Amino acid sequence: MLSEKTVERLSEYRRHLSDLQARGVTHVFSNLLAAETRVTAAQVRRDMMNLGLSGSTATGYSVSDLLEHLAGLLDHPHSTRVALIGTGNLGRALLAFFRARPGKAVIAMAFDSDPEKSNRVCCGCRVYPMDSLEARIREDEIRTAILCVPEQDANAVAQRLVNAGVTGILNFAPTRLKVGDQVYVDTMDISSVIEKVGYYAVRGTRAPGRK
Amino acid sequence: MLSEKTVERLSEYRRHLSDLQARGVTHVFSNLLAAETRVTAAQVRRDMMNLGLSGSTATGYSVSDLLEHLAGLLDHPHSTRVALIGTGNLGRALLAFFRARPGKAVIAMAFDSDPEKSNRVCCGCRVYPMDSLEARIREDEIRTAILCVPEQDANAVAQRLVNAGVTGILNFAPTRLKVGDQVYVDTMDISSVIEKVGYYAVRGTRAPGRK
DNA sequence: ACTTGTGAAACGTTTCACAGCG
DNA sequence: CGCTGTGAAACGTTTCACAAGT
């Protein structure tokens, strides 16, 4: 099982590796990949080790090899199709973002409790009413969801998602979701993050332990 | 200097403490605050220690005392007024978010390079053209900025922000910003995060080292 | 000389465990 | 008792340093 920080780095490596491949580069040394992603070369090599990949001292790592292994880890059929709940300002921004930037992950369906907003297409994605949530998520075997509902609804909706089989939630509501231990939750609390940025901004320093 | 994780927790403590204060609670024990925020009681006490605060064994910590100290750390005049660059979908969502949820931080001004979008009010915030960026940021002594411009513009705009005196950037473009070491950058890479959520979702587990 | 691969050291963070106190 | 405050242990992550390959 890879750690969260490792998975984050893998995702970043992949972006740069795709760039490199598009430019016709077939092999990379750890120090090159490191320079692009602001980690150390030793860290890159350690990550490769954790992945069970190896390179050669003469040519470094094979770009296509790495991309293939990363795709195997990050592009599981159950994780690339995600559901989005709540098509308010932020929800629509995310729909537009994923449409404009078609990566591996795709928002396959959206839900909204407002009858005015559901049963129509928004930013290229079909929006369904909330009462069809469980049925549709189960039918499509969706396991990953983005939660953009108001804070006071977040926990109730999260519970419904989990009941429908979702095991990974990206939560934009500023609340700790109370879900079982088998469900992975990442909460992006924008207010909290802006406070953190402000804290270091006024002190004119990077945080301790940053490169 | 507090670590990033500590600052994140402080921000979360504050939200719960405000709730408690609104409900008339004047003192908390570490285990109560811990239960609300999913950290351990020992962690809460350690954070209080790092802050230089102390409670009493009989009554715990004073809510108002804590809130006061947290405000002193997180609500510096230079960090509560922020600038937002780029009023695309995401930028507008953030403007709406901050307007709807008026916390301590406030978006004081926005900028957009599109003449159609600038020189007007969007979501309650004045949008200025990009060429007035340096002058206005300097004049208002803004130190914190939210960057919502397309990936290819991110580094150039970041450079301009830094030149204008910004020392903290919340970056939504999926790129590492190349800025000096004295500038704090937090990049929220949504594609990367959704890949991480997907990774743990398909494996049906929390990440290692999670409570 | 340049790499990779990796044990071991260093560093940072969290938890344990308990002394001391109301 | 149950609480705080904290040294020390435990754990996780990153970096160092170097053997070995080409």
Coordinates of C-alpha atoms (C1' of nucleotides) in Angstrom, one line a residue:
Chain A
M1 CA 0.0 0.0 0.0
L2 CA 1.5 3.3 -1.1
S3 CA 1.3 6.4 1.1
E4 CA -0.7 9.4 0.2
K5 CA 2.3 11.5 -0.4
T6 CA 3.7 8.9 -2.7
V7 CA 0.5 8.7 -4.7
E8 CA 0.5 12.5 -5.0
R9 CA 4.0 12.4 -6.4
L10 CA 3.2 9.5 -8.8
S11 CA 0.4 11.6 -10.2
E12 CA 2.8 14.5 -10.7
Y13 CA 5.4 12.3 -12.3
R14 CA 2.8 11.1 -14.7
R15 CA 2.0 14.5 -15.9
H16 CA 5.6 15.3 -16.7
L17 CA 6.2 11.9 -18.2
S18 CA 3.3 12.4 -20.6
D19 CA 4.9 15.7 -21.6
L20 CA 8.2 14.0 -22.2
Q21 CA 6.6 11.2 -24.2
A22 CA 4.8 13.7 -26.3
R23 CA 8.1 15.4 -27.0
G24 CA 9.6 12.1 -28.1
V25 CA 11.7 11.4 -25.1
T26 CA 11.9 7.7 -24.4
H27 CA 14.1 7.6 -21.2
V28 CA 14.6 9.7 -18.1
F29 CA 17.1 9.8 -15.4
S30 CA 15.9 10.3 -11.8
N31 CA 17.6 13.7 -11.6
L32 CA 15.7 15.0 -14.6
L33 CA 12.3 13.9 -13.3
A34 CA 13.3 15.3 -9.9
A35 CA 14.2 18.7 -11.3
E36 CA 10.8 19.0 -13.0
T37 CA 8.8 18.1 -9.9
R38 CA 10.8 19.7 -7.1
V39 CA 11.6 16.5 -5.3
T40 CA 15.1 15.1 -4.9
A41 CA 16.5 12.4 -7.2
A42 CA 16.8 10.1 -4.3
Q43 CA 13.1 10.5 -3.6
V44 CA 12.3 9.6 -7.2
R45 CA 14.4 6.5 -7.0
R46 CA 12.9 5.5 -3.7
D47 CA 9.4 5.9 -5.3
M48 CA 10.4 3.7 -8.2
M49 CA 11.7 1.2 -5.8
N50 CA 8.4 1.2 -3.9
L51 CA 6.6 0.7 -7.2
G52 CA 8.8 -2.3 -8.0
L53 CA 10.2 -0.6 -11.1
S54 CA 13.8 -0.4 -12.1
G55 CA 15.8 1.5 -14.6
S56 CA 19.2 1.1 -16.0
T57 CA 22.3 3.0 -15.0
A58 CA 23.1 3.7 -18.7
T59 CA 19.7 5.1 -19.9
G60 CA 17.7 5.7 -16.7
Y61 CA 14.0 4.7 -16.6
S62 CA 11.9 3.9 -19.6
V63 CA 9.2 6.6 -20.0
S64 CA 6.7 4.2 -21.6
D65 CA 7.3 1.6 -18.9
L66 CA 6.7 4.1 -16.1
L67 CA 3.6 5.5 -17.8
E68 CA 2.2 2.0 -18.1
H69 CA 2.8 1.1 -14.5
L70 CA 1.4 4.4 -13.3
A71 CA -1.7 3.9 -15.4
G72 CA -2.1 0.4 -13.9
L73 CA -2.1 2.0 -10.5
L74 CA -4.1 5.1 -11.0
D75 CA -6.5 4.3 -13.9
H76 CA -8.6 1.5 -12.5
P77 CA -12.0 1.3 -14.2
H78 CA -13.7 2.0 -10.9
S79 CA -11.8 5.2 -10.2
T80 CA -11.9 7.0 -13.6
R81 CA -15.6 7.4 -13.7
V82 CA -16.7 9.6 -10.8
A83 CA -20.0 11.1 -9.7
L84 CA -20.4 14.8 -8.7
I85 CA -23.0 15.8 -6.1
G86 CA -24.2 19.4 -6.0
T87 CA -24.1 21.6 -9.0
G88 CA -23.8 24.9 -7.3
N89 CA -21.0 27.3 -8.2
L90 CA -18.2 25.0 -7.2
G91 CA -19.8 21.9 -8.7
R92 CA -20.3 23.7 -12.1
A93 CA -16.7 24.9 -12.0
L94 CA -15.5 21.4 -11.5
L95 CA -17.7 20.1 -14.3
A96 CA -16.2 22.8 -16.6
F97 CA -12.7 22.0 -15.3
F98 CA -13.0 18.3 -16.0
R99 CA -14.6 18.8 -19.4
A100 CA -11.9 21.3 -20.4
R101 CA -9.1 19.1 -19.2
P102 CA -10.0 15.6 -20.2
G103 CA -7.6 13.5 -18.3
K104 CA -8.1 9.9 -17.3
A105 CA -10.8 10.8 -14.7
V106 CA -14.2 11.8 -16.0
I107 CA -17.3 13.0 -14.3
A108 CA -19.8 10.4 -15.5
M109 CA -22.9 11.8 -13.7
A110 CA -24.0 14.7 -11.5
F111 CA -26.8 15.1 -9.0
D112 CA -28.7 18.0 -7.6
S113 CA -31.6 18.2 -5.2
D114 CA -33.0 21.4 -6.8
P115 CA -35.6 20.3 -9.5
E116 CA -34.6 23.4 -11.4
K117 CA -31.1 22.1 -11.8
S118 CA -31.7 18.4 -12.3
N119 CA -33.0 16.6 -15.3
R120 CA -30.9 18.7 -17.7
V121 CA -27.4 18.9 -19.0
C122 CA -24.9 21.2 -17.3
C123 CA -21.4 21.7 -18.7
G124 CA -21.7 18.6 -20.9
C125 CA -22.8 16.4 -18.0
R126 CA -26.2 15.0 -17.3
V127 CA -27.6 16.2 -14.0
Y128 CA -30.0 13.8 -12.2
P129 CA -32.3 14.4 -9.2
M130 CA -31.0 13.3 -5.9
D131 CA -33.6 10.6 -5.3
S132 CA -32.1 8.6 -8.2
L133 CA -28.6 8.7 -6.6
E134 CA -28.3 5.3 -5.1
A135 CA -29.8 3.5 -8.1
R136 CA -27.6 5.2 -10.7
I137 CA -24.4 4.9 -8.7
R138 CA -25.0 1.3 -8.0
E139 CA -25.9 0.6 -11.7
D140 CA -22.7 2.2 -13.0
E141 CA -20.6 0.8 -10.1
I142 CA -19.3 4.2 -9.3
R143 CA -16.8 4.1 -6.4
T144 CA -15.5 7.6 -6.4
A145 CA -17.5 10.8 -5.8
I146 CA -17.0 14.6 -5.5
L147 CA -19.1 16.2 -2.8
C148 CA -20.0 19.8 -3.4
V149 CA -23.1 20.2 -1.3
P150 CA -23.6 22.7 1.5
E151 CA -22.0 21.9 4.8
Q152 CA -25.2 21.0 6.6
D153 CA -26.1 18.3 4.0
A154 CA -22.6 16.8 3.6
N155 CA -22.8 14.1 6.1
A156 CA -26.3 12.8 5.1
V157 CA -25.2 12.7 1.4
A158 CA -21.9 11.0 2.2
Q159 CA -23.9 8.4 4.1
R160 CA -26.1 7.8 1.0
L161 CA -23.0 7.6 -1.2
V162 CA -21.4 5.0 1.0
N163 CA -24.6 3.0 1.1
A164 CA -24.6 3.0 -2.7
G165 CA -21.1 1.5 -2.8
V166 CA -18.8 4.6 -2.9
T167 CA -15.5 4.1 -1.2
G168 CA -13.7 7.3 -2.0
I169 CA -15.0 10.8 -1.5
L170 CA -13.4 14.2 -2.4
N171 CA -15.2 16.5 0.0
F172 CA -15.4 20.2 -0.5
A173 CA -17.6 20.9 2.5
P174 CA -15.8 22.2 5.5
T175 CA -16.8 19.2 7.7
R176 CA -15.2 16.0 8.8
L177 CA -17.4 13.3 7.2
K178 CA -18.4 10.6 9.6
V179 CA -18.0 7.5 7.5
G180 CA -16.6 4.1 8.2
D181 CA -12.9 3.3 8.2
Q182 CA -13.1 1.5 4.8
V183 CA -14.0 4.7 3.0
Y184 CA -11.2 7.1 2.0
V185 CA -12.1 10.8 2.4
D186 CA -10.0 13.8 1.3
T187 CA -11.5 17.1 2.4
M188 CA -10.4 20.2 0.5
D189 CA -11.3 22.9 3.0
I190 CA -10.7 26.1 1.1
S191 CA -11.2 28.5 4.0
S192 CA -8.7 26.4 6.0
V193 CA -6.2 26.4 3.2
I194 CA -6.4 30.1 2.7
E195 CA -5.8 30.6 6.4
K196 CA -2.7 28.4 6.1
V197 CA -1.4 30.4 3.1
G198 CA -2.0 33.6 5.0
Y199 CA -0.2 32.3 8.0
Y200 CA 3.0 31.7 6.1
A201 CA 2.5 34.7 3.8
V202 CA 2.7 37.2 6.7
R203 CA 5.7 35.5 8.1
G204 CA 7.5 35.6 4.8
T205 CA 8.8 32.0 5.0
R206 CA 8.2 28.6 3.7
A207 CA 6.8 26.1 6.1
P208 CA 9.4 24.1 8.1
G209 CA 10.6 21.0 6.2
R210 CA 9.9 22.4 2.7
K211 CA 12.3 22.3 -0.2
Chain B
M1 CA 7.4 28.5 13.4
L2 CA 4.4 26.1 13.3
S3 CA 4.3 23.3 10.8
E4 CA 1.7 23.1 8.0
K5 CA -0.1 20.3 9.6
T6 CA -0.3 22.1 12.9
V7 CA -1.7 25.3 11.2
E8 CA -4.3 23.1 9.4
R9 CA -5.4 21.7 12.7
L10 CA -5.5 25.1 14.4
S11 CA -7.9 26.3 11.7
E12 CA -10.1 23.3 12.3
Y13 CA -10.0 23.8 16.0
R14 CA -11.1 27.3 15.5
R15 CA -14.2 26.3 13.6
H16 CA -15.3 24.0 16.3
L17 CA -14.4 26.5 19.0
S18 CA -16.6 29.1 17.4
D19 CA -19.4 26.7 17.3
L20 CA -18.9 25.9 21.0
Q21 CA -18.7 29.6 21.9
A22 CA -22.0 30.3 19.9
R23 CA -23.6 27.5 22.0
G24 CA -22.5 29.2 25.2
V25 CA -19.7 26.7 26.1
T26 CA -16.9 28.5 27.9
H27 CA -14.4 25.7 28.5
V28 CA -13.3 22.5 26.6
F29 CA -11.3 19.5 27.6
S30 CA -8.8 18.2 25.1
N31 CA -10.7 15.0 24.5
L32 CA -13.8 16.8 23.5
L33 CA -12.0 19.0 21.0
A34 CA -10.2 15.9 19.8
A35 CA -13.5 13.9 19.3
E36 CA -14.9 16.7 17.1
T37 CA -11.9 17.0 14.9
R38 CA -10.7 13.3 14.6
V39 CA -7.3 13.8 16.2
T40 CA -6.2 12.4 19.4
A41 CA -6.4 14.2 22.8
A42 CA -2.7 14.0 23.1
Q43 CA -2.3 15.8 19.7
V44 CA -4.6 18.6 20.9
R45 CA -2.6 19.0 24.1
R46 CA 0.7 19.0 22.1
D47 CA -0.7 21.7 19.8
M48 CA -1.7 23.8 22.8
M49 CA 1.8 23.3 24.1
N50 CA 3.3 24.5 20.8
L51 CA 1.1 27.5 21.0
G52 CA 2.2 28.3 24.5
L53 CA -1.3 28.0 25.8
S54 CA -2.3 26.2 28.9
G55 CA -5.5 25.0 30.4
S56 CA -6.5 23.8 33.9
T57 CA -7.0 20.2 34.9
A58 CA -10.3 21.2 36.5
T59 CA -12.0 23.0 33.6
G60 CA -9.8 22.3 30.6
Y61 CA -9.0 25.1 28.2
S62 CA -10.9 28.4 28.0
V63 CA -12.7 28.7 24.7
S64 CA -12.4 32.5 24.4
D65 CA -8.7 32.3 25.3
L66 CA -8.1 29.8 22.6
L67 CA -10.1 31.8 20.0
E68 CA -8.2 34.9 20.9
H69 CA -4.8 33.3 20.5
L70 CA -5.9 31.6 17.2
A71 CA -7.1 34.9 15.8
G72 CA -3.8 36.4 16.7
L73 CA -2.0 33.8 14.7
L74 CA -4.4 33.4 11.7
D75 CA -6.0 36.8 11.3
H76 CA -3.1 39.1 10.5
P77 CA -4.3 42.2 8.6
H78 CA -2.1 41.2 5.7
S79 CA -3.6 37.8 5.3
T80 CA -7.3 38.4 5.6
R81 CA -7.5 40.5 2.5
V82 CA -6.6 38.4 -0.6
A83 CA -6.5 39.0 -4.3
L84 CA -8.0 36.6 -6.8
I85 CA -6.5 36.3 -10.3
G86 CA -8.6 34.8 -13.1
T87 CA -12.4 34.9 -13.0
G88 CA -13.1 31.8 -15.1
N89 CA -15.4 29.1 -13.8
L90 CA -13.3 28.3 -10.8
G91 CA -12.5 31.9 -10.0
R92 CA -16.2 32.8 -10.0
A93 CA -17.0 29.8 -7.8
L94 CA -14.4 30.9 -5.3
L95 CA -15.8 34.5 -5.3
A96 CA -19.3 33.1 -4.7
F97 CA -17.9 30.8 -2.0
F98 CA -16.2 33.6 -0.1
R99 CA -19.1 35.9 -0.4
A100 CA -21.6 33.2 0.8
R101 CA -19.3 32.2 3.7
P102 CA -17.9 35.3 5.1
G103 CA -15.2 34.1 7.4
K104 CA -12.1 36.1 8.4
A105 CA -10.6 36.0 4.9
V106 CA -12.1 38.1 2.2
I107 CA -11.4 38.5 -1.5
A108 CA -10.7 42.2 -1.7
M109 CA -10.1 42.4 -5.4
A110 CA -10.1 40.3 -8.6
F111 CA -8.3 40.5 -11.9
D112 CA -8.9 39.2 -15.3
S113 CA -7.0 39.7 -18.6
D114 CA -10.2 39.4 -20.6
P115 CA -11.6 43.0 -21.2
E116 CA -15.1 41.5 -21.3
K117 CA -14.7 40.4 -17.8
S118 CA -12.8 43.2 -16.2
N119 CA -14.0 46.6 -15.1
R120 CA -17.1 45.2 -13.7
V121 CA -18.4 43.6 -10.6
C122 CA -18.6 39.8 -10.4
C123 CA -20.1 38.0 -7.4
G124 CA -19.9 41.1 -5.4
C125 CA -16.3 41.7 -6.1
R126 CA -14.7 44.4 -8.3
V127 CA -12.8 42.9 -11.3
Y128 CA -9.9 44.9 -12.6
P129 CA -7.8 44.5 -15.7
M130 CA -4.6 42.6 -15.4
D131 CA -2.4 45.6 -16.2
S132 CA -3.4 47.3 -13.0
L133 CA -2.4 44.3 -10.9
E134 CA 1.0 45.4 -9.5
A135 CA -0.3 48.9 -8.7
R136 CA -3.4 47.8 -6.9
I137 CA -1.8 45.0 -5.0
R138 CA 1.0 47.3 -3.8
E139 CA -1.4 50.0 -2.9
D140 CA -3.5 47.7 -0.7
E141 CA -0.5 45.9 0.6
I142 CA -2.0 42.6 -0.3
R143 CA 0.3 39.7 0.6
T144 CA -1.9 36.7 -0.2
A145 CA -3.3 35.7 -3.6
I146 CA -5.5 33.0 -5.2
L147 CA -4.3 32.0 -8.6
C148 CA -7.0 30.6 -11.0
V149 CA -5.5 31.3 -14.4
P150 CA -4.8 28.7 -17.0
E151 CA -1.8 26.5 -16.6
Q152 CA 0.3 28.2 -19.3
D153 CA -0.1 31.6 -17.7
A154 CA 0.4 30.6 -14.1
N155 CA 4.1 31.1 -13.8
A156 CA 4.2 34.5 -15.5
V157 CA 1.3 35.8 -13.3
A158 CA 2.9 34.3 -10.1
Q159 CA 6.1 36.2 -11.0
R160 CA 4.1 39.4 -11.3
L161 CA 2.4 38.8 -7.9
V162 CA 5.7 38.2 -6.2
N163 CA 7.1 41.4 -7.7
A164 CA 4.1 43.3 -6.3
G165 CA 4.8 42.0 -2.8
V166 CA 2.7 38.8 -2.6
T167 CA 4.3 36.2 -0.3
G168 CA 1.6 33.6 -0.2
I169 CA -0.1 32.0 -3.2
L170 CA -2.9 29.5 -3.3
N171 CA -2.4 28.0 -6.8
F172 CA -5.1 26.1 -8.6
A173 CA -3.1 25.6 -11.8
P174 CA -1.6 22.1 -12.1
T175 CA 2.0 23.4 -12.2
R176 CA 4.8 23.9 -9.7
L177 CA 5.3 27.6 -9.5
K178 CA 8.8 28.7 -9.8
V179 CA 9.1 31.4 -7.2
G180 CA 11.7 32.2 -4.6
D181 CA 12.1 30.4 -1.3
Q182 CA 10.6 33.2 0.7
V183 CA 7.2 32.8 -1.0
Y184 CA 4.8 30.2 0.3
V185 CA 2.9 28.3 -2.4
D186 CA 0.1 25.7 -1.8
T187 CA -1.0 24.1 -5.0
M188 CA -4.4 22.5 -5.1
D189 CA -4.2 20.2 -8.1
I190 CA -7.7 18.8 -8.5
S191 CA -6.8 16.2 -11.1
S192 CA -4.1 14.9 -8.9
V193 CA -6.3 14.7 -5.8
I194 CA -9.0 12.9 -7.7
E195 CA -6.5 10.3 -8.8
K196 CA -5.4 9.9 -5.2
V197 CA -9.0 9.4 -4.0
G198 CA -9.5 6.9 -6.8
Y199 CA -6.4 5.0 -5.8
Y200 CA -7.6 4.4 -2.3
A201 CA -11.3 4.0 -3.4
V202 CA -10.6 1.0 -5.5
R203 CA -8.5 -0.5 -2.8
G204 CA -11.2 -0.1 -0.2
T205 CA -8.9 1.2 2.5
R206 CA -7.7 4.3 4.2
A207 CA -4.2 5.4 3.5
P208 CA -1.5 4.1 5.8
G209 CA -1.1 6.1 8.9
R210 CA -4.7 7.4 9.0
K211 CA -7.0 7.4 12.0
Chain C
dA1 C1' 32.2 9.8 -14.7
dC2 C1' 27.7 9.1 -15.0
dT3 C1' 24.0 6.4 -13.4
dT4 C1' 20.7 3.0 -10.1
dG5 C1' 19.4 0.7 -5.9
dT6 C1' 19.4 0.7 -1.1
dG7 C1' 20.9 0.2 4.0
dA8 C1' 21.3 3.5 7.4
dA9 C1' 20.9 8.0 9.2
dA10 C1' 18.3 12.1 9.9
dC11 C1' 14.3 14.4 10.4
dG12 C1' 9.4 15.4 11.5
dT13 C1' 5.2 14.1 13.5
dT14 C1' 2.2 11.4 16.5
dT15 C1' 1.3 8.6 20.2
dC16 C1' 2.4 6.6 24.7
dA17 C1' 2.7 6.7 29.4
dC18 C1' 3.0 8.8 33.5
dA19 C1' 4.0 12.5 37.0
dG20 C1' 1.5 16.0 39.1
dC21 C1' -2.7 18.3 40.4
dG22 C1' -7.5 19.8 41.6
Chain D
dC1 C1' -10.7 9.7 39.7
dG2 C1' -10.0 12.4 35.1
dC3 C1' -7.5 16.1 33.6
dT4 C1' -3.0 18.6 31.8
dG5 C1' 1.7 18.8 30.5
dT6 C1' 5.6 16.5 28.7
dG7 C1' 9.8 13.4 28.1
dA8 C1' 10.5 9.5 25.6
dA9 C1' 9.2 6.1 22.4
dA10 C1' 7.2 4.9 18.0
dC11 C1' 6.2 5.7 13.5
dG12 C1' 6.6 7.6 8.8
dT13 C1' 9.1 10.0 5.4
dT14 C1' 13.1 11.9 3.3
dT15 C1' 17.9 12.3 2.6
dC16 C1' 22.6 10.6 2.8
dA17 C1' 26.1 8.0 1.2
dC18 C1' 28.1 4.5 -1.2
dA19 C1' 28.4 -0.1 -3.5
dA20 C1' 27.8 -1.7 -8.0
dG21 C1' 26.7 -1.5 -13.0
dT22 C1' 27.6 0.6 -17.7

